[in-house]
Short mmCIF file of C-alpha atoms in Angstrom, two decimals:
data_model
loop_
_atom_site.label_atom_id
_atom_site.label_comp_id
_atom_site.label_asym_id
_atom_site.label_seq_id
_atom_site.Cartn_x
_atom_site.Cartn_y
_atom_site.Cartn_z
CA MET K 1 28.41 -32.67 32.91
CA ASP K 2 30.48 -29.94 31.67
CA ILE K 3 28.60 -27.06 30.98
CA TRP K 4 25.48 -26.07 30.88
CA LEU K 5 22.57 -23.61 29.16
CA ILE K 6 19.78 -21.83 31.18
CA GLY K 7 17.34 -20.32 29.43
CA THR K 8 16.55 -17.32 31.30
CA GLY K 9 13.59 -15.51 29.63
CA ASP K 10 15.34 -13.73 26.19
CA SER K 11 18.79 -14.75 27.15
CA ILE K 12 20.63 -18.08 27.76
CA GLN K 13 22.91 -18.31 30.76
CA ILE K 14 26.37 -19.86 30.38
CA ARG K 15 26.94 -21.48 33.83
CA PRO K 16 30.37 -24.23 33.60
CA ALA K 17 29.61 -27.72 35.57
CA SER K 18 33.39 -28.87 35.64
CA ILE K 19 37.50 -27.63 35.11
CA HIS K 20 37.05 -28.80 31.29
CA GLY K 21 34.56 -26.69 30.93
CA MET K 22 35.60 -23.74 32.17
CA LEU K 23 38.84 -24.08 30.35
CA TRP K 24 36.95 -24.49 26.96
CA LEU K 25 34.89 -21.33 27.69
CA GLN K 26 38.06 -19.69 28.12
CA THR K 27 38.94 -20.31 24.96
CA HIS K 28 35.84 -18.75 23.10
CA PHE K 29 35.61 -15.67 25.58
CA GLU K 30 38.36 -12.86 26.08
CA ASP K 31 40.42 -12.47 29.31
CA ALA K 32 38.27 -9.56 30.41
CA HIS K 33 35.45 -12.39 30.24
CA TRP K 34 36.51 -15.46 32.46
CA ASP K 35 35.78 -13.73 36.02
CA ALA K 36 31.80 -13.46 34.12
CA LEU K 37 32.35 -16.58 33.17
CA ALA K 38 33.45 -18.55 36.71
CA SER K 39 30.37 -16.67 38.88
CA SER K 40 27.85 -17.91 36.09
CA GLN K 41 26.87 -14.50 34.91
CA VAL K 42 27.34 -14.70 31.33
CA ARG K 43 24.09 -14.62 29.45
CA LEU K 44 24.37 -15.17 25.96
CA PRO K 45 20.87 -14.48 22.59
CA GLN K 46 19.44 -17.45 21.66
CA LEU K 47 21.57 -17.20 18.11
CA ASP K 48 24.72 -17.04 19.82
CA ALA K 49 24.33 -19.68 22.81
CA GLU K 50 22.61 -22.59 20.28
CA ALA K 51 26.27 -21.73 17.98
CA LEU K 52 28.55 -22.19 20.90
CA SER K 53 26.68 -24.87 22.35
CA GLN K 54 26.70 -26.78 18.63
CA ASP K 55 30.60 -25.78 19.22
CA ALA K 56 30.93 -27.61 22.50
CA LYS K 57 29.17 -30.69 21.37
CA ASN K 58 31.73 -30.90 18.49
CA ALA K 59 35.03 -30.36 20.94
CA GLY K 60 33.84 -33.04 22.77
CA MET K 61 32.24 -31.44 25.53
CA SER K 62 28.74 -32.52 27.72
CA LEU K 63 26.37 -30.12 27.64
CA GLY K 64 23.01 -29.84 30.25
CA HIS K 65 20.37 -27.65 28.82
CA LEU K 66 17.47 -26.03 31.47
CA SER K 67 14.53 -24.48 29.47
CA ALA K 68 14.24 -21.92 32.49
CA LEU K 69 15.47 -21.96 35.87
CA SER K 70 12.74 -20.75 38.57
CA VAL K 71 13.11 -19.63 41.80
CA PRO K 72 11.18 -19.03 44.73
CA GLY K 73 10.03 -16.02 46.84
CA ARG K 74 9.92 -17.61 49.85
CA PHE K 75 10.83 -21.43 51.18
#
């Protein structure tokens, strides 16, 4: 997997999962956003994430999709 797209309510979290995914994302975002990308802090509106996803697929990236991420408060 190169990039994960994770539903987080009304937006999609972008999570690079390989060096190839991170390098590809760097070609689509300004330098100022690279640290946020590397630490999975970037969220996009649904339509923008869909466009990015299609572009990534066309470039040969392997994508994973999760509809929601749930973290329980207690273990």
